mmCIF file of C-alpha atoms in Angstrom:
data_model
loop_
_atom_site.group_PDB
_atom_site.id
_atom_site.type_symbol
_atom_site.label_atom_id
_atom_site.label_comp_id
_atom_site.label_asym_id
_atom_site.label_seq_id
_atom_site.Cartn_x
_atom_site.Cartn_y
_atom_site.Cartn_z
ATOM 1 C CA MET A 14 16.312 6.101 22.754
ATOM 2 C CA LYS A 15 12.994 4.477 22.250
ATOM 3 C CA ALA A 16 11.322 4.774 19.122
ATOM 4 C CA ASN A 17 8.009 6.709 18.905
ATOM 5 C CA ASP A 18 6.042 5.449 15.964
ATOM 6 C CA VAL A 19 2.162 6.572 16.984
ATOM 7 C CA ILE A 20 1.379 8.068 13.735
ATOM 8 C CA LEU A 21 2.850 5.280 11.630
ATOM 9 C CA GLN A 22 1.120 2.784 13.885
ATOM 10 C CA THR A 23 -2.014 4.044 13.759
ATOM 11 C CA VAL A 24 -2.226 4.549 10.102
ATOM 12 C CA THR A 25 -1.133 1.100 9.417
ATOM 13 C CA LYS A 26 -4.042 -0.340 11.615
ATOM 14 C CA VAL A 27 -6.566 1.267 9.288
ATOM 15 C CA VAL A 28 -4.758 1.205 6.112
ATOM 16 C CA SER A 29 -3.835 -2.676 6.300
ATOM 17 C CA PHE A 30 -7.538 -3.448 6.500
ATOM 18 C CA ILE A 31 -7.913 -1.492 3.285
ATOM 19 C CA ILE A 32 -4.980 -3.363 1.521
ATOM 20 C CA LEU A 33 -6.572 -6.631 2.726
ATOM 21 C CA SER A 34 -10.024 -5.954 1.443
ATOM 22 C CA PHE A 35 -8.494 -4.836 -1.749
ATOM 23 C CA ALA A 36 -6.587 -7.893 -2.137
ATOM 24 C CA ALA A 37 -9.877 -10.221 -1.551
ATOM 25 C CA TYR A 38 -11.510 -8.115 -4.190
ATOM 26 C CA LEU A 39 -8.659 -8.644 -6.638
ATOM 27 C CA PHE A 40 -8.433 -12.323 -5.874
ATOM 28 C CA PHE A 41 -12.116 -12.957 -6.765
ATOM 29 C CA ALA A 42 -12.519 -10.038 -9.503
ATOM 30 C CA GLY A 43 -9.891 -12.270 -11.274
ATOM 31 C CA HIS A 44 -12.146 -14.350 -13.344
ATOM 32 C CA HIS A 45 -13.909 -11.457 -15.275
ATOM 33 C CA ASP A 46 -11.797 -8.297 -14.495
ATOM 34 C CA PRO A 47 -8.192 -7.676 -13.854
ATOM 35 C CA GLY A 48 -7.084 -9.371 -10.894
ATOM 36 C CA GLY A 49 -6.386 -13.032 -9.888
ATOM 37 C CA GLY A 50 -4.331 -15.111 -7.615
ATOM 38 C CA PHE A 51 -1.014 -13.874 -8.190
ATOM 39 C CA ILE A 52 -1.583 -9.966 -7.732
ATOM 40 C CA GLY A 53 -3.906 -10.711 -5.043
ATOM 41 C CA GLY A 54 -1.407 -12.682 -3.061
ATOM 42 C CA LEU A 55 1.303 -9.910 -3.661
ATOM 43 C CA VAL A 56 -1.213 -7.476 -2.221
ATOM 44 C CA THR A 57 -1.802 -9.681 0.784
ATOM 45 C CA ALA A 58 1.647 -9.986 1.499
ATOM 46 C CA SER A 59 2.211 -6.213 1.156
ATOM 47 C CA ALA A 60 -0.292 -5.631 3.708
ATOM 48 C CA LEU A 61 1.466 -8.088 5.895
ATOM 49 C CA VAL A 62 5.030 -6.521 5.134
ATOM 50 C CA LEU A 63 3.652 -2.874 6.020
ATOM 51 C CA LEU A 64 2.566 -4.516 9.441
ATOM 52 C CA PHE A 65 5.961 -5.844 9.867
ATOM 53 C CA LEU A 66 7.646 -2.621 8.906
ATOM 54 C CA ALA A 67 5.225 -0.455 11.587
ATOM 55 C CA PHE A 68 5.656 -2.818 14.244
ATOM 56 C CA ASP A 69 8.153 -5.454 14.834
ATOM 57 C CA ILE A 70 8.681 -9.097 13.730
ATOM 58 C CA ARG A 71 8.018 -10.367 16.975
ATOM 59 C CA THR A 72 4.685 -8.754 17.701
ATOM 60 C CA ILE A 73 3.224 -9.516 14.256
ATOM 61 C CA SER A 74 4.588 -13.176 14.579
ATOM 62 C CA ASN A 75 2.798 -13.709 17.926
ATOM 63 C CA GLY A 76 -0.742 -12.010 16.192
ATOM 64 C CA ILE A 77 -0.393 -14.083 12.755
ATOM 65 C CA PRO A 78 0.999 -17.409 14.143
ATOM 66 C CA ILE A 79 1.648 -18.649 10.436
ATOM 67 C CA ASN A 80 4.837 -20.678 9.247
ATOM 68 C CA TYR A 81 5.002 -19.165 5.909
ATOM 69 C CA ARG A 82 7.439 -21.716 4.480
ATOM 70 C CA LEU A 83 4.604 -24.399 5.505
ATOM 71 C CA LEU A 84 2.023 -21.892 3.674
ATOM 72 C CA VAL A 85 3.845 -22.551 0.283
ATOM 73 C CA GLY A 86 3.484 -26.157 0.636
ATOM 74 C CA ILE A 87 -0.022 -25.949 1.259
ATOM 75 C CA GLY A 88 -0.494 -23.793 -1.688
ATOM 76 C CA LEU A 89 1.201 -26.025 -4.107
ATOM 77 C CA ALA A 90 -0.830 -28.806 -2.700
ATOM 78 C CA VAL A 91 -4.202 -27.137 -3.232
ATOM 79 C CA SER A 92 -3.213 -26.077 -6.478
ATOM 80 C CA THR A 93 -2.254 -29.883 -7.403
ATOM 81 C CA VAL A 94 -5.240 -31.278 -5.804
ATOM 82 C CA THR A 95 -7.669 -29.015 -7.796
ATOM 83 C CA ALA A 96 -5.695 -30.298 -11.151
ATOM 84 C CA VAL A 97 -5.578 -33.895 -10.250
ATOM 85 C CA GLY A 98 -9.296 -33.916 -8.913
ATOM 86 C CA ARG A 99 -10.496 -32.995 -12.635
ATOM 87 C CA SER A 100 -8.233 -35.607 -14.288
ATOM 88 C CA TYR A 101 -10.057 -38.790 -13.646
ATOM 89 C CA ASP A 102 -11.339 -38.829 -17.332
ATOM 90 C CA SER A 103 -7.733 -37.963 -18.347
ATOM 91 C CA ARG A 104 -8.169 -34.266 -19.032
ATOM 92 C CA PHE A 105 -5.977 -31.435 -16.934
ATOM 93 C CA SER A 106 -8.812 -28.668 -17.122
ATOM 94 C CA HIS A 107 -11.232 -27.009 -14.802
ATOM 95 C CA THR A 108 -14.994 -27.038 -14.481
ATOM 96 C CA PHE A 109 -17.598 -24.650 -13.398
ATOM 97 C CA GLU A 110 -21.223 -24.425 -12.651
ATOM 98 C CA TYR A 111 -23.877 -22.186 -11.818
ATOM 99 C CA VAL A 112 -25.313 -22.570 -8.519
ATOM 100 C CA ASP A 113 -28.394 -20.609 -7.082
ATOM 101 C CA PHE A 114 -27.749 -18.865 -3.793
ATOM 102 C CA PRO A 115 -30.701 -17.683 -1.344
ATOM 103 C CA LEU A 116 -29.288 -14.145 -1.302
ATOM 104 C CA PHE A 117 -26.941 -13.530 -4.222
ATOM 105 C CA GLY A 118 -28.779 -15.091 -6.854
ATOM 106 C CA GLU A 119 -27.132 -17.146 -9.489
ATOM 107 C CA ILE A 120 -23.437 -17.451 -9.119
ATOM 108 C CA GLU A 121 -20.844 -18.912 -11.068
ATOM 109 C CA LEU A 122 -18.676 -21.468 -9.366
ATOM 110 C CA ALA A 123 -15.353 -22.464 -10.834
ATOM 111 C CA THR A 124 -12.729 -24.859 -9.556
ATOM 112 C CA SER A 125 -10.184 -22.508 -11.160
ATOM 113 C CA VAL A 126 -10.870 -20.225 -8.061
ATOM 114 C CA LEU A 127 -9.467 -23.107 -5.922
ATOM 115 C CA PHE A 128 -6.436 -23.095 -8.159
ATOM 116 C CA GLU A 129 -5.963 -19.498 -7.728
ATOM 117 C CA LEU A 130 -6.157 -19.898 -3.869
ATOM 118 C CA GLY A 131 -3.393 -22.365 -4.366
ATOM 119 C CA VAL A 132 -1.546 -19.466 -6.098
ATOM 120 C CA VAL A 133 -2.411 -17.113 -3.515
ATOM 121 C CA LEU A 134 -1.113 -19.168 -0.479
ATOM 122 C CA THR A 135 1.979 -19.971 -2.526
ATOM 123 C CA VAL A 136 2.797 -16.398 -3.376
ATOM 124 C CA VAL A 137 2.252 -14.818 -0.140
ATOM 125 C CA GLY A 138 4.343 -17.901 1.799
ATOM 126 C CA GLY A 139 7.133 -17.328 -0.735
ATOM 127 C CA THR A 140 7.161 -13.348 -0.619
ATOM 128 C CA LEU A 141 7.189 -13.531 3.132
ATOM 129 C CA THR A 142 9.462 -16.248 3.412
ATOM 130 C CA ILE A 143 11.954 -14.081 1.265
ATOM 131 C CA ILE A 144 11.515 -10.875 3.227
ATOM 132 C CA LEU A 145 11.292 -12.525 6.938
ATOM 133 C CA SER A 146 14.782 -14.120 5.989
ATOM 134 C CA ILE A 147 16.466 -11.090 4.668
ATOM 135 C CA SER A 148 15.291 -8.945 7.515
ATOM 136 C CA GLU A 149 16.426 -11.332 10.273
ATOM 137 C CA ASP A 150 19.692 -10.509 12.084
ATOM 138 C CA VAL A 151 22.428 -13.219 11.363
ATOM 139 C CA MET B 12 -19.670 20.297 -30.627
ATOM 140 C CA ASN B 13 -21.720 19.564 -27.560
ATOM 141 C CA VAL B 14 -20.100 19.858 -24.121
ATOM 142 C CA THR B 15 -21.895 18.800 -20.834
ATOM 143 C CA THR B 16 -21.828 20.537 -17.504
ATOM 144 C CA ILE B 17 -20.366 17.380 -16.302
ATOM 145 C CA GLU B 18 -17.415 17.085 -19.004
ATOM 146 C CA VAL B 19 -16.610 20.894 -17.880
ATOM 147 C CA ILE B 20 -16.470 20.066 -14.262
ATOM 148 C CA VAL B 21 -14.344 16.933 -14.846
ATOM 149 C CA SER B 22 -12.171 18.761 -17.166
ATOM 150 C CA VAL B 23 -11.573 21.684 -14.672
ATOM 151 C CA LEU B 24 -10.894 19.230 -11.866
ATOM 152 C CA VAL B 25 -8.385 17.320 -13.822
ATOM 153 C CA LEU B 26 -6.775 20.434 -14.964
ATOM 154 C CA PHE B 27 -6.466 21.646 -11.240
ATOM 155 C CA GLY B 28 -5.063 18.631 -10.191
ATOM 156 C CA VAL B 29 -2.460 18.474 -13.114
ATOM 157 C CA ILE B 30 -1.317 22.225 -12.218
ATOM 158 C CA LEU B 31 -1.376 21.360 -8.701
ATOM 159 C CA ALA B 32 1.131 18.448 -9.402
ATOM 160 C CA LEU B 33 3.087 20.492 -11.650
ATOM 161 C CA ILE B 34 3.197 23.283 -8.944
ATOM 162 C CA SER B 35 4.478 20.713 -6.432
ATOM 163 C CA ALA B 36 7.240 19.685 -8.887
ATOM 164 C CA PHE B 37 8.284 23.232 -9.103
ATOM 165 C CA GLY B 38 8.426 23.478 -5.292
ATOM 166 C CA LEU B 39 10.528 20.423 -5.134
ATOM 167 C CA ILE B 40 13.270 21.818 -7.579
ATOM 168 C CA ARG B 41 13.099 25.597 -6.045
ATOM 169 C CA LEU B 42 12.605 24.882 -2.350
ATOM 170 C CA PRO B 43 16.289 25.068 -0.382
ATOM 171 C CA ASP B 44 16.143 22.203 1.952
ATOM 172 C CA VAL B 45 14.745 18.442 2.843
ATOM 173 C CA TYR B 46 11.911 19.789 5.080
ATOM 174 C CA THR B 47 10.475 22.639 2.932
ATOM 175 C CA ARG B 48 10.634 20.370 -0.102
ATOM 176 C CA SER B 49 8.873 17.649 1.624
ATOM 177 C CA HIS B 50 6.177 20.279 2.534
ATOM 178 C CA ALA B 51 5.657 21.003 -0.856
ATOM 179 C CA ALA B 52 5.630 17.440 -2.224
ATOM 180 C CA THR B 53 3.532 15.988 0.378
ATOM 181 C CA LYS B 54 0.685 18.516 0.316
ATOM 182 C CA SER B 55 0.096 19.832 -3.124
ATOM 183 C CA ALA B 56 0.934 16.562 -4.952
ATOM 184 C CA THR B 57 -1.798 14.606 -2.503
ATOM 185 C CA LEU B 58 -4.309 17.524 -3.195
ATOM 186 C CA GLY B 59 -3.392 17.224 -6.845
ATOM 187 C CA VAL B 60 -3.729 13.549 -6.690
ATOM 188 C CA LEU B 61 -7.108 13.559 -4.848
ATOM 189 C CA VAL B 62 -8.620 16.307 -7.224
ATOM 190 C CA THR B 63 -7.461 14.339 -10.327
ATOM 191 C CA LEU B 64 -9.199 11.111 -8.925
ATOM 192 C CA THR B 65 -12.149 12.790 -7.968
ATOM 193 C CA GLY B 66 -12.455 13.828 -11.420
ATOM 194 C CA ALA B 67 -12.192 10.612 -12.948
ATOM 195 C CA PHE B 68 -14.610 9.387 -10.411
ATOM 196 C CA MET B 69 -17.223 11.709 -11.347
ATOM 197 C CA PHE B 70 -16.474 11.329 -14.938
ATOM 198 C CA PHE B 71 -17.004 7.303 -14.654
ATOM 199 C CA GLY B 72 -20.114 7.940 -12.223
ATOM 200 C CA LEU B 73 -22.158 10.416 -13.994
ATOM 201 C CA GLU B 74 -21.319 10.337 -17.595
ATOM 202 C CA GLU B 75 -20.688 6.374 -17.954
ATOM 203 C CA GLY B 76 -22.914 5.364 -15.133
ATOM 204 C CA PHE B 77 -20.357 3.057 -13.410
ATOM 205 C CA PHE B 78 -19.890 3.736 -9.769
ATOM 206 C CA SER B 79 -16.225 2.806 -8.959
ATOM 207 C CA ILE B 80 -15.633 1.822 -5.504
ATOM 208 C CA ARG B 81 -12.144 1.219 -6.294
ATOM 209 C CA LEU B 82 -11.832 5.074 -7.043
ATOM 210 C CA VAL B 83 -13.284 5.993 -3.629
ATOM 211 C CA LEU B 84 -10.945 3.353 -1.889
ATOM 212 C CA GLY B 85 -7.990 4.952 -3.922
ATOM 213 C CA ILE B 86 -8.840 8.512 -2.641
ATOM 214 C CA VAL B 87 -9.459 7.569 0.835
ATOM 215 C CA PHE B 88 -6.052 5.648 0.818
ATOM 216 C CA VAL B 89 -3.745 8.325 -0.707
ATOM 217 C CA PHE B 90 -5.680 11.183 1.691
ATOM 218 C CA LEU B 91 -4.569 8.861 4.591
ATOM 219 C CA THR B 92 -0.995 7.758 3.549
ATOM 220 C CA ALA B 93 0.715 10.335 1.690
ATOM 221 C CA PRO B 94 0.908 12.825 4.640
ATOM 222 C CA VAL B 95 2.089 10.031 6.556
ATOM 223 C CA ALA B 96 5.085 9.224 4.093
ATOM 224 C CA GLY B 97 5.910 12.768 4.336
ATOM 225 C CA HIS B 98 6.256 12.713 7.987
ATOM 226 C CA LEU B 99 8.288 9.811 7.920
ATOM 227 C CA VAL B 100 10.802 11.045 5.382
ATOM 228 C CA CYS B 101 10.867 14.109 7.316
ATOM 229 C CA ARG B 102 11.706 12.553 10.544
ATOM 230 C CA ALA B 103 14.295 10.079 9.267
ATOM 231 C CA ALA B 104 15.971 13.069 7.606
ATOM 232 C CA TYR B 105 15.913 14.975 10.984
ATOM 233 C CA ARG B 106 17.429 12.194 13.057
ATOM 234 C CA SER B 107 19.979 11.230 10.824
ATOM 235 C CA GLY B 108 21.244 15.038 10.911
ATOM 236 C CA VAL B 109 20.060 16.389 7.408
ATOM 237 C CA PRO B 110 21.008 20.251 8.019
ATOM 238 C CA LEU B 111 18.285 22.608 8.081
ATOM 239 C CA ASP B 112 18.256 25.747 5.603
ATOM 240 C CA LYS B 113 20.662 28.363 6.705
ATOM 241 C CA ARG B 114 17.884 30.976 7.150
ATOM 242 C CA THR B 115 16.180 29.059 10.077
ATOM 243 C CA VAL B 116 15.808 30.962 13.070
ATOM 244 C CA GLN B 117 14.435 28.338 15.460
ATOM 245 C CA ASP B 118 14.684 24.567 15.983
ATOM 246 C CA ASP B 119 12.535 23.419 18.915
ATOM 247 C CA LEU B 120 13.606 19.743 18.542
ATOM 248 C CA GLU B 121 17.243 20.674 19.035
ATOM 249 C CA PRO B 122 17.164 20.391 23.006
ATOM 250 C CA ILE B 123 15.267 16.999 23.015
ATOM 251 C CA LEU B 124 17.268 15.101 20.022
ATOM 252 C CA GLY B 125 20.504 16.843 20.130
ATOM 253 C CA THR B 126 22.375 18.997 17.652
ATOM 254 C CA GLN B 127 22.870 18.360 14.142
ATOM 255 C CA GLU B 128 26.730 17.011 14.807
ATOM 256 C CA GLU B 129 25.322 14.852 17.626
ATOM 257 C CA ARG B 130 22.735 13.338 15.544
ATOM 258 C CA GLN B 131 24.830 12.770 12.691
ATOM 259 C CA ALA B 132 27.731 11.071 15.028
ATOM 260 C CA GLU B 133 24.779 8.904 16.423
ATOM 261 C CA ASN B 134 23.533 7.872 12.991
ATOM 262 C CA LYS B 135 27.045 6.731 12.325
ATOM 263 C CA GLU B 136 27.675 4.953 15.256
ATOM 264 C CA ARG B 137 24.330 3.256 14.395
ATOM 265 C CA HIS B 138 25.588 2.436 10.971
ATOM 266 C CA ARG B 139 28.904 0.879 11.912
ATOM 267 C CA ARG B 140 27.121 -1.580 14.730
ATOM 268 C CA PRO B 141 23.983 -2.603 13.044
ATOM 269 C CA HIS B 142 23.191 -5.541 15.273
ATOM 270 C CA SER B 143 23.345 -3.907 18.860
#
């Protein structure tokens, strides 16, 4: 019997966008409010897991062709490079700068955001690697 | 002690939400089978959460002057997802052959999905060979 998942799939199409935008909000809010790379990555991963639940693995893998094992490596590389790039004066720290943007005004740009971006990629990659390798039929 | 109108509205909303959640908990205890329980848990608990969140939103928006978009998003999210969760729980229960209450008079899905024994047997079969 073919499964009929119209309700779940339709709601997933709407809700995954809410979850992903909330994940982006959590990621950028991390400097001054609760949030940051780790939970931003986990919420992103949960949106993807919801997609995998509502549709099937093959459909989503065709739609989002990402190798999640590679994503872990890219995330670790990004985090390492942001630390190494600052260490030319033998300090392992982050820097920040205030930049004037035409529409948004003065915004604080910090290199810790790049570090957190690496954390996001690592968390998303690690979580989805675990879940997809568990769910595969052996 | 001065009590503003907003505080009265907010406390009424929150109290109403809490009472709805309590009623839904009583429904979970008192009702006979999984379908009526899901009916109680989904509807009244969702409305309880929505009303409580609306109260919190009004408190932060009107009393503290902080427009919390996260609460609006939470309200929309719960309103969208909780009924779907109830639907999926009921559907999984019916398809795996959970019995209806003895007082049930009519079951329109039975001719389509098979009797309760057939559904249970099919479910057992599916669990024995999960990779088919």
